[in-house]
PDB file of N, CA and C in Angstrom:
ATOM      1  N   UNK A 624     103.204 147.199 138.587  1.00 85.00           N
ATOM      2  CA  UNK A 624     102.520 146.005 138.164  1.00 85.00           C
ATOM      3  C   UNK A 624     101.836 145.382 139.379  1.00 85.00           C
ATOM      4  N   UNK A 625     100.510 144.955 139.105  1.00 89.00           N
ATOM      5  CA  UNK A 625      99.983 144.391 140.344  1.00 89.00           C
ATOM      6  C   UNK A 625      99.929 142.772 139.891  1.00 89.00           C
ATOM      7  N   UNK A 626     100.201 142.524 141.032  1.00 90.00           N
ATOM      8  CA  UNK A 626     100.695 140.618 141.255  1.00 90.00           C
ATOM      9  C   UNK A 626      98.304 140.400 141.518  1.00 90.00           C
ATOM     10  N   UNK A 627      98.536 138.903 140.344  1.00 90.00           N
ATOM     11  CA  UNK A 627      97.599 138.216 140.395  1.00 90.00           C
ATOM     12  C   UNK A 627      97.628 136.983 141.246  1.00 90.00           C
ATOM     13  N   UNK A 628      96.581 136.595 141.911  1.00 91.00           N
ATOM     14  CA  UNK A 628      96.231 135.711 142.659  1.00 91.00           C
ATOM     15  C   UNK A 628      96.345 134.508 142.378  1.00 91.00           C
ATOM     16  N   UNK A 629      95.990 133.304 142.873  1.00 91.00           N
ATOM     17  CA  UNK A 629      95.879 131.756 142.263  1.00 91.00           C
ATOM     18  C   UNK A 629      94.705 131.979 141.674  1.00 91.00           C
ATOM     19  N   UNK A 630      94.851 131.339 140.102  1.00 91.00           N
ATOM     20  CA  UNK A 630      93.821 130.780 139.995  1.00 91.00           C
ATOM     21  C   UNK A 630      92.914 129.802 140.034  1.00 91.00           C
ATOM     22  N   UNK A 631      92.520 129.503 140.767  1.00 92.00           N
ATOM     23  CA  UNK A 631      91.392 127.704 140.555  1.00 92.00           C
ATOM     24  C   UNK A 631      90.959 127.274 139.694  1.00 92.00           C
ATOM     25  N   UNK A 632      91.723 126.040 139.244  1.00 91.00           N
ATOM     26  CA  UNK A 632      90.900 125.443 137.988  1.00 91.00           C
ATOM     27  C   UNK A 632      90.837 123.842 137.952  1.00 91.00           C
ATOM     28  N   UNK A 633      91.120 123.546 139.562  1.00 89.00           N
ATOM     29  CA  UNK A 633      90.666 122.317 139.628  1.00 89.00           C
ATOM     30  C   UNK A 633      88.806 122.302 138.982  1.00 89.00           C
ATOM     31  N   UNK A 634      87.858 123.087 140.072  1.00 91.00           N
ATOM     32  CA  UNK A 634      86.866 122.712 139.470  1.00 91.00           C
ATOM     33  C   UNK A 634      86.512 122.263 137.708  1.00 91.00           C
ATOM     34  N   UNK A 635      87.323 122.575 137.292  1.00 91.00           N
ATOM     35  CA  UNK A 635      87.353 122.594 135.810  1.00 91.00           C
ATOM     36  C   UNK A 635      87.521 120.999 135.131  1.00 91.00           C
ATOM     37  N   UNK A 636      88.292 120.464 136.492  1.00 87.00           N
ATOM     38  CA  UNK A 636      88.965 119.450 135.654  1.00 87.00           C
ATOM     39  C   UNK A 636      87.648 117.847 135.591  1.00 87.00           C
ATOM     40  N   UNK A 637      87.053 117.725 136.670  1.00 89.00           N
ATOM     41  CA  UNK A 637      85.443 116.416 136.300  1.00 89.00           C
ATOM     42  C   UNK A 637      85.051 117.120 134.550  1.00 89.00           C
ATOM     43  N   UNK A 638      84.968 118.217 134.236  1.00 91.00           N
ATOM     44  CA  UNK A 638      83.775 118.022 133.261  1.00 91.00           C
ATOM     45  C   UNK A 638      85.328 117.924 131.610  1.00 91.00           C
ATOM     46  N   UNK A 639      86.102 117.882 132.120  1.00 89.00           N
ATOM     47  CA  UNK A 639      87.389 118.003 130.991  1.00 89.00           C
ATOM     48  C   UNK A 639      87.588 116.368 131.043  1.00 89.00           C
ATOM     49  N   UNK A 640      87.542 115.782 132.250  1.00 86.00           N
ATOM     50  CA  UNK A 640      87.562 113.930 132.047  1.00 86.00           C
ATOM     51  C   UNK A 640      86.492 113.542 131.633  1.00 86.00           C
ATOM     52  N   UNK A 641      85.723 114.034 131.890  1.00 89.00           N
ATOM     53  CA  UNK A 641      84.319 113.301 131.182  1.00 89.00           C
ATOM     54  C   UNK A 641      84.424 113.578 130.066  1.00 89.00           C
ATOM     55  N   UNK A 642      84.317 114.636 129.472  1.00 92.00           N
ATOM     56  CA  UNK A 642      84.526 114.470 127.857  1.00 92.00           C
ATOM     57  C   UNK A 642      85.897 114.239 127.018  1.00 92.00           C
ATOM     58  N   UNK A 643      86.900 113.763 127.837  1.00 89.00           N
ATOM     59  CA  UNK A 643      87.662 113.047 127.542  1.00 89.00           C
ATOM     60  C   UNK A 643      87.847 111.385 126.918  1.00 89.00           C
ATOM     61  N   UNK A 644      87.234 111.257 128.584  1.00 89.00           N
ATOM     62  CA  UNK A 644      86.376 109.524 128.521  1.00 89.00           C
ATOM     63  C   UNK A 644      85.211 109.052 127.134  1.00 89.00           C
ATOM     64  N   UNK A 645      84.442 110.329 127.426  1.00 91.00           N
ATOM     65  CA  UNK A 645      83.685 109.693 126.281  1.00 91.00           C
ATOM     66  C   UNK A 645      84.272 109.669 124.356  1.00 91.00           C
ATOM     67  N   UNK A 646      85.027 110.556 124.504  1.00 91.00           N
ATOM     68  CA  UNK A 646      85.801 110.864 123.487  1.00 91.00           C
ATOM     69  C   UNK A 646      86.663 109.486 123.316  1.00 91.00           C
ATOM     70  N   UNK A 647      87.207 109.083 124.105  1.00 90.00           N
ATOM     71  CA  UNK A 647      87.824 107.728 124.513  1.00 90.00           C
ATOM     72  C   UNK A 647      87.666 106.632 124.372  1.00 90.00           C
ATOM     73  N   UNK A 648      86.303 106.423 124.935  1.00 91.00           N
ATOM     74  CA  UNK A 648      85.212 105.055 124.035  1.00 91.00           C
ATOM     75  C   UNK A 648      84.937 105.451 123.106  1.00 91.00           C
ATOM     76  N   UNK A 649      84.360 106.414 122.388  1.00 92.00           N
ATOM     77  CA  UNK A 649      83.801 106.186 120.722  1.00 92.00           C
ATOM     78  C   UNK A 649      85.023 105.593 120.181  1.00 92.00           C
ATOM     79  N   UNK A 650      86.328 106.039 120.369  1.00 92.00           N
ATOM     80  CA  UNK A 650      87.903 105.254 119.652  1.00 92.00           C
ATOM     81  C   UNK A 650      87.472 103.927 119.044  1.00 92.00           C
ATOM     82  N   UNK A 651      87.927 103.693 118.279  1.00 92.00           N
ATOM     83  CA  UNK A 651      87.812 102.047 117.275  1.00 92.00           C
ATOM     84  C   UNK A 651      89.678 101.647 117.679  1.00 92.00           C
ATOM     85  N   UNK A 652      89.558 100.713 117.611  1.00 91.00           N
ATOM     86  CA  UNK A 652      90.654  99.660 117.535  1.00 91.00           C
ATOM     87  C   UNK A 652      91.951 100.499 116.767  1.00 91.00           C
ATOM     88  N   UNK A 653      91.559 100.575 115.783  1.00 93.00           N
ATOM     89  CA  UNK A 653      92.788 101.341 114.973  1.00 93.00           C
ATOM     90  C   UNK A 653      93.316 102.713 115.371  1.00 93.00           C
ATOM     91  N   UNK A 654      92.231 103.338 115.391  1.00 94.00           N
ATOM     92  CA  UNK A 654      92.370 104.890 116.005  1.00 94.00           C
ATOM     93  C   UNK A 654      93.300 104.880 117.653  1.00 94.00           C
ATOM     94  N   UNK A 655      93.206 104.057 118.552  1.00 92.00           N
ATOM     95  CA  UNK A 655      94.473 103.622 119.789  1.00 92.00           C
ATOM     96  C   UNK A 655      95.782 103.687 118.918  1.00 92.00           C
ATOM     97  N   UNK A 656      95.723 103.655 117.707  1.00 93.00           N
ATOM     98  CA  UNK A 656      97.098 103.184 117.060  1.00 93.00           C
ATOM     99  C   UNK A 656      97.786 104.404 116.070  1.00 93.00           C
ATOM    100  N   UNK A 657      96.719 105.562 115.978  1.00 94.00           N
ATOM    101  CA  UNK A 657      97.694 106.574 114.929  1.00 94.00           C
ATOM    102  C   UNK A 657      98.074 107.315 115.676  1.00 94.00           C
ATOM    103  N   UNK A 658      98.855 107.919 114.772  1.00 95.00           N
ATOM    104  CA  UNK A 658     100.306 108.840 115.655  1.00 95.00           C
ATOM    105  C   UNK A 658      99.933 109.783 115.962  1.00 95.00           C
ATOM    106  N   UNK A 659     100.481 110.415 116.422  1.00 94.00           N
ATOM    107  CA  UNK A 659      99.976 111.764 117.145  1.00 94.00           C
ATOM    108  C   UNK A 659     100.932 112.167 117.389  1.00 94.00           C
ATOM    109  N   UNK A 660     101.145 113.819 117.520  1.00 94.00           N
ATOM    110  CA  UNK A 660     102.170 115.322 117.224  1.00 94.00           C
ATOM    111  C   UNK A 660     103.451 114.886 118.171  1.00 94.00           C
ATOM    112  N   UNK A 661     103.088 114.021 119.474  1.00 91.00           N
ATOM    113  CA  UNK A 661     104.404 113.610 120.294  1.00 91.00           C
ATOM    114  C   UNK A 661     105.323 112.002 119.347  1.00 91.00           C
ATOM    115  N   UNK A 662     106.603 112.405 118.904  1.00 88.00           N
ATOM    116  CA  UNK A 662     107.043 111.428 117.853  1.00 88.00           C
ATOM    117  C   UNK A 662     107.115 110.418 118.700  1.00 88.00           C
ATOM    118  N   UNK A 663     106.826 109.267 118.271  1.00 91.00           N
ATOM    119  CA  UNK A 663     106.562 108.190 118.605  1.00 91.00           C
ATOM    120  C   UNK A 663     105.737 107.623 119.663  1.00 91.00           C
ATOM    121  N   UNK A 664     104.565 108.378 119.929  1.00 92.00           N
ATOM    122  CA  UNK A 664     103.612 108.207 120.709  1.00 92.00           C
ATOM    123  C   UNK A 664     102.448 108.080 119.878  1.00 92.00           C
ATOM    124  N   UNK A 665     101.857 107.081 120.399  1.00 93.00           N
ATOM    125  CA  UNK A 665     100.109 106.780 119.802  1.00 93.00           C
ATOM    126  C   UNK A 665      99.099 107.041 120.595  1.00 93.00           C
ATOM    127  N   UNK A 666      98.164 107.547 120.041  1.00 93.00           N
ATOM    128  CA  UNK A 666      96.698 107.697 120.557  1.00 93.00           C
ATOM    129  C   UNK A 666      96.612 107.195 122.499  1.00 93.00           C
ATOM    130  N   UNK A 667      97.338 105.648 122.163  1.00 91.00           N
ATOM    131  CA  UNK A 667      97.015 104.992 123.269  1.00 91.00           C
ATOM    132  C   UNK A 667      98.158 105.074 124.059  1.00 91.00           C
ATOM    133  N   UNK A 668      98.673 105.724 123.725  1.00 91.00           N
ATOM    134  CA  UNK A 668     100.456 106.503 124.640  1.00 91.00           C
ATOM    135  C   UNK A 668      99.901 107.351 125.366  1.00 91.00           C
ATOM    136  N   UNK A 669      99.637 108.078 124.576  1.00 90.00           N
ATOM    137  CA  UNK A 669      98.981 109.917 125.104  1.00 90.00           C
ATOM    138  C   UNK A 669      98.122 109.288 126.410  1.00 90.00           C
ATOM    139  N   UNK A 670      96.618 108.866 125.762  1.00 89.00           N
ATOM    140  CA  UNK A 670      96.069 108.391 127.146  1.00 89.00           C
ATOM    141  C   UNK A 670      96.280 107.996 128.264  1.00 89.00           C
ATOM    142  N   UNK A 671      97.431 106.932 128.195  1.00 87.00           N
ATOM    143  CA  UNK A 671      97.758 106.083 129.036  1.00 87.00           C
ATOM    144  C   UNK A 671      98.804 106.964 130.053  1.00 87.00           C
ATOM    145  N   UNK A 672      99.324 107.679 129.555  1.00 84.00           N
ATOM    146  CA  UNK A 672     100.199 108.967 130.325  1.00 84.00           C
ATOM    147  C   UNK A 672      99.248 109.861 130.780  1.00 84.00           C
ATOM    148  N   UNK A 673      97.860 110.624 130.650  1.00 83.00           N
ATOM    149  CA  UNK A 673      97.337 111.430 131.024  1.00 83.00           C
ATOM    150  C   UNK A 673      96.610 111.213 131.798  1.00 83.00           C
ATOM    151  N   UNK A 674      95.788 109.628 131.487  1.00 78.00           N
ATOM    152  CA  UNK A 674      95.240 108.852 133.157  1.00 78.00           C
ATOM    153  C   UNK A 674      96.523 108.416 134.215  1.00 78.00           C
ATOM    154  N   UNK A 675      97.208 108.143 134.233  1.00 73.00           N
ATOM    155  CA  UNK A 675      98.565 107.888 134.890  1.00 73.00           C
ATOM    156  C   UNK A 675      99.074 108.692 135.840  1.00 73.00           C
ATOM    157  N   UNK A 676      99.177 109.965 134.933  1.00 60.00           N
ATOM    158  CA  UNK A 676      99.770 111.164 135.577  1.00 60.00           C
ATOM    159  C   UNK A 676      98.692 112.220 136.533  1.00 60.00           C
ATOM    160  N   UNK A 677      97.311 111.875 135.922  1.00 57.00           N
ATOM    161  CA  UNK A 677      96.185 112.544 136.769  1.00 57.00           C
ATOM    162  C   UNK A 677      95.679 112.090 137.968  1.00 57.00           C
ATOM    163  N   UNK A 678      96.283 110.450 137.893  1.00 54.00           N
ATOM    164  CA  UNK A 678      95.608 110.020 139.493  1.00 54.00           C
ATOM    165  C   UNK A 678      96.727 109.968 140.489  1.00 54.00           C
ATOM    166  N   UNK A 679      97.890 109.635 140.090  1.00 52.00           N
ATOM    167  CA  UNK A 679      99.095 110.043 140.800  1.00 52.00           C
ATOM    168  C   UNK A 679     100.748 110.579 140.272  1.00 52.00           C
ATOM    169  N   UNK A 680     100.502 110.528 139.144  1.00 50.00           N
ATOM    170  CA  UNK A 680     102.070 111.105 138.690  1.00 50.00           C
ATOM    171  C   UNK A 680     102.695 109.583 138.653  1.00 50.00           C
ATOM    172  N   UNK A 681     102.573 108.264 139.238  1.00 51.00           N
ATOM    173  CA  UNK A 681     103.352 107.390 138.685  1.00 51.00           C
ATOM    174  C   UNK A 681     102.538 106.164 138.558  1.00 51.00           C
ATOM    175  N   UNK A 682     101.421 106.014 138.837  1.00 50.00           N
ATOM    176  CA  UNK A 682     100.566 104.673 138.681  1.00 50.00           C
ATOM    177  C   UNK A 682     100.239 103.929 137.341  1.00 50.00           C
ATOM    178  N   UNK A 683     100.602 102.336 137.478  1.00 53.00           N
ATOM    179  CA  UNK A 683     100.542 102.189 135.919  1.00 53.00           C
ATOM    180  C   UNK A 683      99.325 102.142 135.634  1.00 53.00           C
ATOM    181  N   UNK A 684      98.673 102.160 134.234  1.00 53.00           N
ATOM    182  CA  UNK A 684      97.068 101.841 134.126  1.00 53.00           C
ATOM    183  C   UNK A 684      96.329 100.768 134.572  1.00 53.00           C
ATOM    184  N   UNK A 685      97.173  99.959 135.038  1.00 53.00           N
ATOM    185  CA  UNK A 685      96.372  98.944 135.526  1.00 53.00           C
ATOM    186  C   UNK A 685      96.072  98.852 136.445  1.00 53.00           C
ATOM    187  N   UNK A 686      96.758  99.668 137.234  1.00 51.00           N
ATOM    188  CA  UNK A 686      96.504 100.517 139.399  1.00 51.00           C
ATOM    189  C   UNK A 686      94.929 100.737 139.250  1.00 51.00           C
ATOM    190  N   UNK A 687      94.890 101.862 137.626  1.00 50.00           N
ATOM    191  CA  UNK A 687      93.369 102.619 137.880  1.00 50.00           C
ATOM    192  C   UNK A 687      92.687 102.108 137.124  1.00 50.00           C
ATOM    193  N   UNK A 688      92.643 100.917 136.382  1.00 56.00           N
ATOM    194  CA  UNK A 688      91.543 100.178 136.175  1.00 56.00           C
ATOM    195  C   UNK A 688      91.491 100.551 134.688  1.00 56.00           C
ATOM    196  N   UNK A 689      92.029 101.492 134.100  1.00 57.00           N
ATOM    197  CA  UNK A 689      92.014 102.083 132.771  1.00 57.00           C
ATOM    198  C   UNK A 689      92.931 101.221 131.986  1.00 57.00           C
ATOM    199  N   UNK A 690      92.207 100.647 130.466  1.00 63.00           N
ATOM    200  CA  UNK A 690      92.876 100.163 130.061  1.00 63.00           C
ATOM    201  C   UNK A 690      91.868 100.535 128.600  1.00 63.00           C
ATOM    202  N   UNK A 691      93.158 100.746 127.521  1.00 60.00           N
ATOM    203  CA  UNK A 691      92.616 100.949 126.307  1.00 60.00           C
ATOM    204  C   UNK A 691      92.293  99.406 125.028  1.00 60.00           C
ATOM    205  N   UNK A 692      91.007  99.355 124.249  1.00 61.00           N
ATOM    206  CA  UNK A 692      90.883  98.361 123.820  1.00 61.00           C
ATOM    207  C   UNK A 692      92.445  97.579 123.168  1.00 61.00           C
ATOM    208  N   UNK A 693      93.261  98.650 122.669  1.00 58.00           N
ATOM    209  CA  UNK A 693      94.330  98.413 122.268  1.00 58.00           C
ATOM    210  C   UNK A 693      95.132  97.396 122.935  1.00 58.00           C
ATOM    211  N   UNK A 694      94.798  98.014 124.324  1.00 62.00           N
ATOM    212  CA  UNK A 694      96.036  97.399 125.558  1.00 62.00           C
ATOM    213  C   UNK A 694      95.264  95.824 125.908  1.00 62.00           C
ATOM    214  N   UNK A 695      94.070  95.499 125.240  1.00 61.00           N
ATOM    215  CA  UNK A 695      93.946  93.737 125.531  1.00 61.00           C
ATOM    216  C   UNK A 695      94.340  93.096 124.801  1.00 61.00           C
ATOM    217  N   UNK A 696      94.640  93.136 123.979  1.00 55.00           N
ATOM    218  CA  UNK A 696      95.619  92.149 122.984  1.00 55.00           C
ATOM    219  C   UNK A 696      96.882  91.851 123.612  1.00 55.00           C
ATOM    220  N   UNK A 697      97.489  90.678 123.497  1.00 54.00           N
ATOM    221  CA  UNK A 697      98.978  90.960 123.948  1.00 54.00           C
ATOM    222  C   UNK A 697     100.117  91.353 122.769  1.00 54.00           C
ATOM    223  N   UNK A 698     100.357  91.838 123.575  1.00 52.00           N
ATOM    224  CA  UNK A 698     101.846  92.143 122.120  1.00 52.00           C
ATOM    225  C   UNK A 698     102.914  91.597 122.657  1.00 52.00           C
ATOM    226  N   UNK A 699     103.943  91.130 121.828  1.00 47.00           N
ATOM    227  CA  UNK A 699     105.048  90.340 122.218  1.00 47.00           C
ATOM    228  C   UNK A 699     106.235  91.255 122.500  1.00 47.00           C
ATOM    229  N   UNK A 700     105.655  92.486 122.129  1.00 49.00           N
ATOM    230  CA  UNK A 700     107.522  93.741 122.409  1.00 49.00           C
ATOM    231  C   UNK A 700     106.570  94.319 123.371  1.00 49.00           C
ATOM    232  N   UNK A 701     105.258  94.351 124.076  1.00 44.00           N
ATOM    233  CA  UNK A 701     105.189  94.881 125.525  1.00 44.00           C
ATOM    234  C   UNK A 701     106.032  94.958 126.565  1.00 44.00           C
ATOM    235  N   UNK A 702     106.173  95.415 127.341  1.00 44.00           N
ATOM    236  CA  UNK A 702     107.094  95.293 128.478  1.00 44.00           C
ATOM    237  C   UNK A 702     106.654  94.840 129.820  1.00 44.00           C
ATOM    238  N   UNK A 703     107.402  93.696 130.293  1.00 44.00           N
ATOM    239  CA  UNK A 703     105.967  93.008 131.691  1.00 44.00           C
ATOM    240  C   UNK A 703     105.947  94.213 132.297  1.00 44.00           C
ATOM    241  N   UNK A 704     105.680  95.465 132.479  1.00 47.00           N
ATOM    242  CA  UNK A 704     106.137  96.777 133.336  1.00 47.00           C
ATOM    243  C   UNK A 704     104.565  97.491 132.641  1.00 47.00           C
ATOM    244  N   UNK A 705     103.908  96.722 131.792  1.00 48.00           N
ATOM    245  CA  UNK A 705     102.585  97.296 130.958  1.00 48.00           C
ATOM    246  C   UNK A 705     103.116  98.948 130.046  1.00 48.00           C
ATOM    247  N   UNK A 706     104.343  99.435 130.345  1.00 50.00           N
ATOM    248  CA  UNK A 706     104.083 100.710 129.721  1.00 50.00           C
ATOM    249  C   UNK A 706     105.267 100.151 128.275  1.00 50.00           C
ATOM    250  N   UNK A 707     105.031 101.193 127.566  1.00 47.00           N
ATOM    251  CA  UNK A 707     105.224 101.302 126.492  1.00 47.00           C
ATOM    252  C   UNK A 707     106.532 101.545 125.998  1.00 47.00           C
ATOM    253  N   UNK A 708     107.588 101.659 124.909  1.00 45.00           N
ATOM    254  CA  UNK A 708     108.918 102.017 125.045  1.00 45.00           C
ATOM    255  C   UNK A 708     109.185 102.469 124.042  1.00 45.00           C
ATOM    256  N   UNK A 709     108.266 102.402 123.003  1.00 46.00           N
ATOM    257  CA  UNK A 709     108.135 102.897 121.645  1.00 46.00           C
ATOM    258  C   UNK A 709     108.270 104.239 121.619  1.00 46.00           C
TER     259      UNK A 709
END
């Protein structure tokens, strides 16, 4: 068996956020809010973990400026910690 090399796929990853992002803004208000295949995670879970985890593995969204229309409202079971527990 011959051993394969690294593959590179950073370059890959600008044009996978960009059409992420834009995928991101078209979202409506409600759509931040349906469920999605991870149980008890929403639309605006998923995101908020995948910008999080892409700029450093622990920064909350509010480090990177990312915040979903969802996340301006206040909610009263938020956590002052901004993340989620649901």
């Amino acid at each position: 068996m011959q051993l394969v090399g690294p593959i590179e796929t950073a370059p890959l990853f600008p044009a996978l956020h960009a059409e992420l992002i834009t995928l991101l803004r078209g979202l409506d208000e409600s759509a931040w809010e349906r469920p999605t295949v991870a149980p008890r995670w929403r639309v605006r879970d998923v995101s908020r973990h995948t910008f999080s985890t892409e700029t450093s593995g622990s920064l909350p969204p509010a480090a990177t400026g990312w915040r979903s229309p969802a996340d301006k409202a206040p909610r009263a079971s938020k956590p002052s910690s901004g993340w989620s527990t649901r």
